[in-house]
Amino acid sequence: MNWGIAAFALITALRLLSLVFTRVELFVDEAQYWLWGQSLDFGYYSKPPLFAWVIRGVTDLAGSDAPFWIRAPGPVLHAVTGGLIWAIAARFARPWPAMLTGLAYLTMPGIAVGSLLFSTDTVMLPFFALSLGLFLRLSGRASWPLAALMGFSLGLGMMGKYAAVYLLLGVGLSALLVPKARISGRDALVALGALLIAISPNLWWNAMHGLSTLGHTLDNVEWVRDPARQTEFSLGDLAEFLGGQFAFFGPVLFAAYLLLLPAAWRRGDALSRVLVLLSFPILALVSAQAFMSGAYANWAATAYVGATLLIVPLLYRRAPRVLAFSLAVNIAISTALPVAGLMADTLRIGGGGGLLLERYVGRDEMARRVFAAARGQGVRAILATNRDVLADLTYRALGTGLVVYSTPPEGPPQNHYAQRAALPESFTGDLLFVAEKGLPEGCTGRAAGRLSPEDGAYRKRPMTLWRAPAACWNAPPPDRPIQPR
């Protein structure tokens, strides 16, 4: 027990320390999450709100919006999730394998990445793990307080990321296929009611904003909206997704999970079958999504709470050397990731190729050059269309006196910046436009510079800076009369 606590504390402390010295710059999504936290709400363009609240709370307490404080909740929350998994495993496994189960979660490569870059999974997973553990307890005895806690916890998980709802898939399948896992009807209703109470602020926000977040979620699953047009079966996308699962869970651990899954279902006890149903259907569902229209590796992150609880105690009993090897491999990968982050601006592919982590560097330099051009042109407003550029500039404009706008959308907004930070019609005068394709037709402007970096995120994305009048974008169309002010 003491060794386990020491290991958890050491891993978490080292991850926090790596965030102090990392050369990985704040990424697009992190910058957008920070921006959302500046305007607390019950929902945002593409995500529910909990992670933005967490960022706002931590940065306010720290009195700083530095990348360290935006990312600092990651290692801590993943340690909490690992501790919950450890506690769940302790109910059916001996102390040592229970501790190793929590450690296996904490040292997953995917979790190591989530401790370096703040993501929505990071906030959702503690609540998902708590809800899963409470469900397992309710399978053995009825308790409406535990049911209420389970439902409310799952609702909070969904306030972090809607993928927490996958737990209901496993619970439903367990009720159908494993009679011993069924919870009482009263507890099921209590849990559902508590879930709805927890998620109701976001449901209300969606209702008031044209179902924005829910609509964006459906856009990610393109075939749901238009099966005939959007479904493009791709074995390549499926292979890429499955390859990502070896990277996320760890190559040895994921292979062992797939190999032992049939035996765990056929010859395992009720608990083993439930853990199969709490993990494999999620993986199968997201694999189907990958085959039909693509999926990111972390979309199946919730599967690995149940998968870890299933496979680690099983390997401890049947193949302890394989378990030891899998943990060693994952620890090595999880150690290499922050080390690579310390050299993000110098570590190259093959020595002379591009930067290995080029997506995560060069953003600060791009913003500095744009801000310098704006000051040189004597303008206070910057305009852009690309979401990445808008995110990078908006976060880094903090304290500069410059303001960043999105070009007004043509049709429904395609990102948060177009929805909430479009150039207002009332804005007059010149601005600096960061252009990938040039000025709008009929717009007259003056070139103010060109960005064509040799390294980093914008290496293959040259952009031209233009000084141009705001009227090029915010003037009313000819068929719309100018309204008196």
mmCIF file with all atom_site columns, N, CA and C in Angstrom, residues 10 13 18 36 54 69 77 82 84 104 109 142 149 167 240 254 258 271 299-300 303 327 358 385 396-397 403 411 443:
data_model
loop_
_atom_site.group_PDB
_atom_site.id
_atom_site.type_symbol
_atom_site.label_atom_id
_atom_site.label_alt_id
_atom_site.label_comp_id
_atom_site.label_asym_id
_atom_site.label_entity_id
_atom_site.label_seq_id
_atom_site.pdbx_PDB_ins_code
_atom_site.Cartn_x
_atom_site.Cartn_y
_atom_site.Cartn_z
_atom_site.occupancy
_atom_site.B_iso_or_equiv
_atom_site.pdbx_formal_charge
_atom_site.auth_seq_id
_atom_site.auth_comp_id
_atom_site.auth_asym_id
_atom_site.auth_atom_id
_atom_site.pdbx_PDB_model_num
ATOM 1  N N  . LEU A 1 10  ? 5.007   10.063  -6.751  1.00 0.00 ? 10  LEU A N  1
ATOM 2  C CA . LEU A 1 10  ? 6.214   10.345  -7.533  1.00 0.00 ? 10  LEU A CA 1
ATOM 3  C C  . LEU A 1 10  ? 5.867   10.613  -8.995  1.00 0.00 ? 10  LEU A C  1
ATOM 4  N N  . ALA A 1 13  ? 4.118   13.998  -9.264  1.00 0.00 ? 13  ALA A N  1
ATOM 5  C CA . ALA A 1 13  ? 5.054   15.106  -9.041  1.00 0.00 ? 13  ALA A CA 1
ATOM 6  C C  . ALA A 1 13  ? 5.979   15.308  -10.241 1.00 0.00 ? 13  ALA A C  1
ATOM 7  N N  . SER A 1 18  ? 7.545   18.259  -15.093 1.00 0.00 ? 18  SER A N  1
ATOM 8  C CA . SER A 1 18  ? 7.810   18.322  -16.536 1.00 0.00 ? 18  SER A CA 1
ATOM 9  C C  . SER A 1 18  ? 7.029   19.443  -17.202 1.00 0.00 ? 18  SER A C  1
ATOM 10 N N  . TRP A 1 36  ? -12.843 29.565  -23.278 1.00 0.00 ? 36  TRP A N  1
ATOM 11 C CA . TRP A 1 36  ? -14.182 29.274  -22.779 1.00 0.00 ? 36  TRP A CA 1
ATOM 12 C C  . TRP A 1 36  ? -14.282 29.554  -21.289 1.00 0.00 ? 36  TRP A C  1
ATOM 13 N N  . VAL A 1 54  ? -12.986 24.008  -14.699 1.00 0.00 ? 54  VAL A N  1
ATOM 14 C CA . VAL A 1 54  ? -11.789 23.573  -13.978 1.00 0.00 ? 54  VAL A CA 1
ATOM 15 C C  . VAL A 1 54  ? -10.611 24.494  -14.294 1.00 0.00 ? 54  VAL A C  1
ATOM 16 N N  . TRP A 1 69  ? -0.443  26.342  -15.513 1.00 0.00 ? 69  TRP A N  1
ATOM 17 C CA . TRP A 1 69  ? -1.656  26.282  -14.687 1.00 0.00 ? 69  TRP A CA 1
ATOM 18 C C  . TRP A 1 69  ? -2.847  25.761  -15.472 1.00 0.00 ? 69  TRP A C  1
ATOM 19 N N  . LEU A 1 77  ? -5.753  15.026  -11.798 1.00 0.00 ? 77  LEU A N  1
ATOM 20 C CA . LEU A 1 77  ? -7.018  14.319  -12.060 1.00 0.00 ? 77  LEU A CA 1
ATOM 21 C C  . LEU A 1 77  ? -6.780  12.882  -12.512 1.00 0.00 ? 77  LEU A C  1
ATOM 22 N N  . GLY A 1 82  ? -6.733  7.061   -11.295 1.00 0.00 ? 82  GLY A N  1
ATOM 23 C CA . GLY A 1 82  ? -5.973  5.852   -10.982 1.00 0.00 ? 82  GLY A CA 1
ATOM 24 C C  . GLY A 1 82  ? -6.249  5.369   -9.576  1.00 0.00 ? 82  GLY A C  1
ATOM 25 N N  . LEU A 1 84  ? -9.050  5.801   -7.876  1.00 0.00 ? 84  LEU A N  1
ATOM 26 C CA . LEU A 1 84  ? -10.386 5.211   -7.879  1.00 0.00 ? 84  LEU A CA 1
ATOM 27 C C  . LEU A 1 84  ? -10.361 3.801   -8.461  1.00 0.00 ? 84  LEU A C  1
ATOM 28 N N  . ALA A 1 104 ? -1.304  0.589   -13.552 1.00 0.00 ? 104 ALA A N  1
ATOM 29 C CA . ALA A 1 104 ? -1.405  0.327   -14.992 1.00 0.00 ? 104 ALA A CA 1
ATOM 30 C C  . ALA A 1 104 ? -2.178  1.439   -15.688 1.00 0.00 ? 104 ALA A C  1
ATOM 31 N N  . PRO A 1 109 ? 0.252   4.967   -21.952 1.00 0.00 ? 109 PRO A N  1
ATOM 32 C CA . PRO A 1 109 ? 0.751   6.065   -22.792 1.00 0.00 ? 109 PRO A CA 1
ATOM 33 C C  . PRO A 1 109 ? -0.304  7.140   -23.058 1.00 0.00 ? 109 PRO A C  1
ATOM 34 N N  . ALA A 1 142 ? -28.976 -3.360  -3.128  1.00 0.00 ? 142 ALA A N  1
ATOM 35 C CA . ALA A 1 142 ? -29.758 -2.179  -3.462  1.00 0.00 ? 142 ALA A CA 1
ATOM 36 C C  . ALA A 1 142 ? -29.436 -1.048  -2.491  1.00 0.00 ? 142 ALA A C  1
ATOM 37 N N  . LEU A 1 149 ? -25.791 8.785   -6.129  1.00 0.00 ? 149 LEU A N  1
ATOM 38 C CA . LEU A 1 149 ? -24.410 9.215   -6.308  1.00 0.00 ? 149 LEU A CA 1
ATOM 39 C C  . LEU A 1 149 ? -23.859 8.749   -7.651  1.00 0.00 ? 149 LEU A C  1
ATOM 40 N N  . LEU A 1 167 ? -21.076 4.506   -20.403 1.00 0.00 ? 167 LEU A N  1
ATOM 41 C CA . LEU A 1 167 ? -21.288 3.620   -19.257 1.00 0.00 ? 167 LEU A CA 1
ATOM 42 C C  . LEU A 1 167 ? -22.685 3.021   -19.289 1.00 0.00 ? 167 LEU A C  1
ATOM 43 N N  . GLU A 1 240 ? -5.945  2.519   -38.682 1.00 0.00 ? 240 GLU A N  1
ATOM 44 C CA . GLU A 1 240 ? -5.295  3.625   -37.968 1.00 0.00 ? 240 GLU A CA 1
ATOM 45 C C  . GLU A 1 240 ? -5.848  3.760   -36.555 1.00 0.00 ? 240 GLU A C  1
ATOM 46 N N  . PHE A 1 254 ? -2.643  -3.954  -24.573 1.00 0.00 ? 254 PHE A N  1
ATOM 47 C CA . PHE A 1 254 ? -3.782  -4.042  -25.490 1.00 0.00 ? 254 PHE A CA 1
ATOM 48 C C  . PHE A 1 254 ? -3.813  -5.395  -26.188 1.00 0.00 ? 254 PHE A C  1
ATOM 49 N N  . LEU A 1 258 ? -6.946  -8.147  -25.958 1.00 0.00 ? 258 LEU A N  1
ATOM 50 C CA . LEU A 1 258 ? -7.632  -8.765  -27.093 1.00 0.00 ? 258 LEU A CA 1
ATOM 51 C C  . LEU A 1 258 ? -7.524  -10.292 -27.057 1.00 0.00 ? 258 LEU A C  1
ATOM 52 N N  . LEU A 1 271 ? -18.399 -11.067 -12.624 1.00 0.00 ? 271 LEU A N  1
ATOM 53 C CA . LEU A 1 271 ? -17.661 -9.808  -12.624 1.00 0.00 ? 271 LEU A CA 1
ATOM 54 C C  . LEU A 1 271 ? -16.825 -9.660  -13.894 1.00 0.00 ? 271 LEU A C  1
ATOM 55 N N  . TRP A 1 299 ? -11.133 8.575   -28.560 1.00 0.00 ? 299 TRP A N  1
ATOM 56 C CA . TRP A 1 299 ? -12.587 8.459   -28.477 1.00 0.00 ? 299 TRP A CA 1
ATOM 57 C C  . TRP A 1 299 ? -13.023 7.202   -27.732 1.00 0.00 ? 299 TRP A C  1
ATOM 58 N N  . ALA A 1 300 ? -12.139 6.245   -27.601 1.00 0.00 ? 300 ALA A N  1
ATOM 59 C CA . ALA A 1 300 ? -12.463 5.019   -26.858 1.00 0.00 ? 300 ALA A CA 1
ATOM 60 C C  . ALA A 1 300 ? -11.833 5.020   -25.466 1.00 0.00 ? 300 ALA A C  1
ATOM 61 N N  . ALA A 1 303 ? -13.227 3.048   -22.501 1.00 0.00 ? 303 ALA A N  1
ATOM 62 C CA . ALA A 1 303 ? -13.154 1.584   -22.504 1.00 0.00 ? 303 ALA A CA 1
ATOM 63 C C  . ALA A 1 303 ? -12.058 1.080   -21.579 1.00 0.00 ? 303 ALA A C  1
ATOM 64 N N  . LEU A 1 327 ? 3.870   -3.460  -18.024 1.00 0.00 ? 327 LEU A N  1
ATOM 65 C CA . LEU A 1 327 ? 4.049   -2.268  -17.203 1.00 0.00 ? 327 LEU A CA 1
ATOM 66 C C  . LEU A 1 327 ? 5.392   -1.597  -17.494 1.00 0.00 ? 327 LEU A C  1
ATOM 67 N N  . GLU A 1 358 ? 6.315   18.922  -34.197 1.00 0.00 ? 358 GLU A N  1
ATOM 68 C CA . GLU A 1 358 ? 6.161   20.231  -34.816 1.00 0.00 ? 358 GLU A CA 1
ATOM 69 C C  . GLU A 1 358 ? 4.768   20.824  -34.637 1.00 0.00 ? 358 GLU A C  1
ATOM 70 N N  . THR A 1 385 ? -9.409  33.743  -40.220 1.00 0.00 ? 385 THR A N  1
ATOM 71 C CA . THR A 1 385 ? -10.497 32.802  -40.498 1.00 0.00 ? 385 THR A CA 1
ATOM 72 C C  . THR A 1 385 ? -10.211 31.429  -39.921 1.00 0.00 ? 385 THR A C  1
ATOM 73 N N  . ARG A 1 396 ? -2.657  34.276  -26.869 1.00 0.00 ? 396 ARG A N  1
ATOM 74 C CA . ARG A 1 396 ? -1.394  34.997  -26.731 1.00 0.00 ? 396 ARG A CA 1
ATOM 75 C C  . ARG A 1 396 ? -1.563  36.510  -26.794 1.00 0.00 ? 396 ARG A C  1
ATOM 76 N N  . ALA A 1 397 ? -2.760  36.982  -27.186 1.00 0.00 ? 397 ALA A N  1
ATOM 77 C CA . ALA A 1 397 ? -3.027  38.422  -27.196 1.00 0.00 ? 397 ALA A CA 1
ATOM 78 C C  . ALA A 1 397 ? -3.318  38.962  -25.800 1.00 0.00 ? 397 ALA A C  1
ATOM 79 N N  . VAL A 1 403 ? -6.843  43.064  -30.062 1.00 0.00 ? 403 VAL A N  1
ATOM 80 C CA . VAL A 1 403 ? -8.063  42.263  -30.044 1.00 0.00 ? 403 VAL A CA 1
ATOM 81 C C  . VAL A 1 403 ? -8.106  41.415  -31.307 1.00 0.00 ? 403 VAL A C  1
ATOM 82 N N  . GLY A 1 411 ? -23.179 31.589  -43.393 1.00 0.00 ? 411 GLY A N  1
ATOM 83 C CA . GLY A 1 411 ? -23.975 30.449  -42.964 1.00 0.00 ? 411 GLY A CA 1
ATOM 84 C C  . GLY A 1 411 ? -23.716 30.165  -41.488 1.00 0.00 ? 411 GLY A C  1
ATOM 85 N N  . CYS A 1 443 ? -11.776 43.731  -52.313 1.00 0.00 ? 443 CYS A N  1
ATOM 86 C CA . CYS A 1 443 ? -11.171 44.400  -51.158 1.00 0.00 ? 443 CYS A CA 1
ATOM 87 C C  . CYS A 1 443 ? -9.781  44.919  -51.523 1.00 0.00 ? 443 CYS A C  1
#
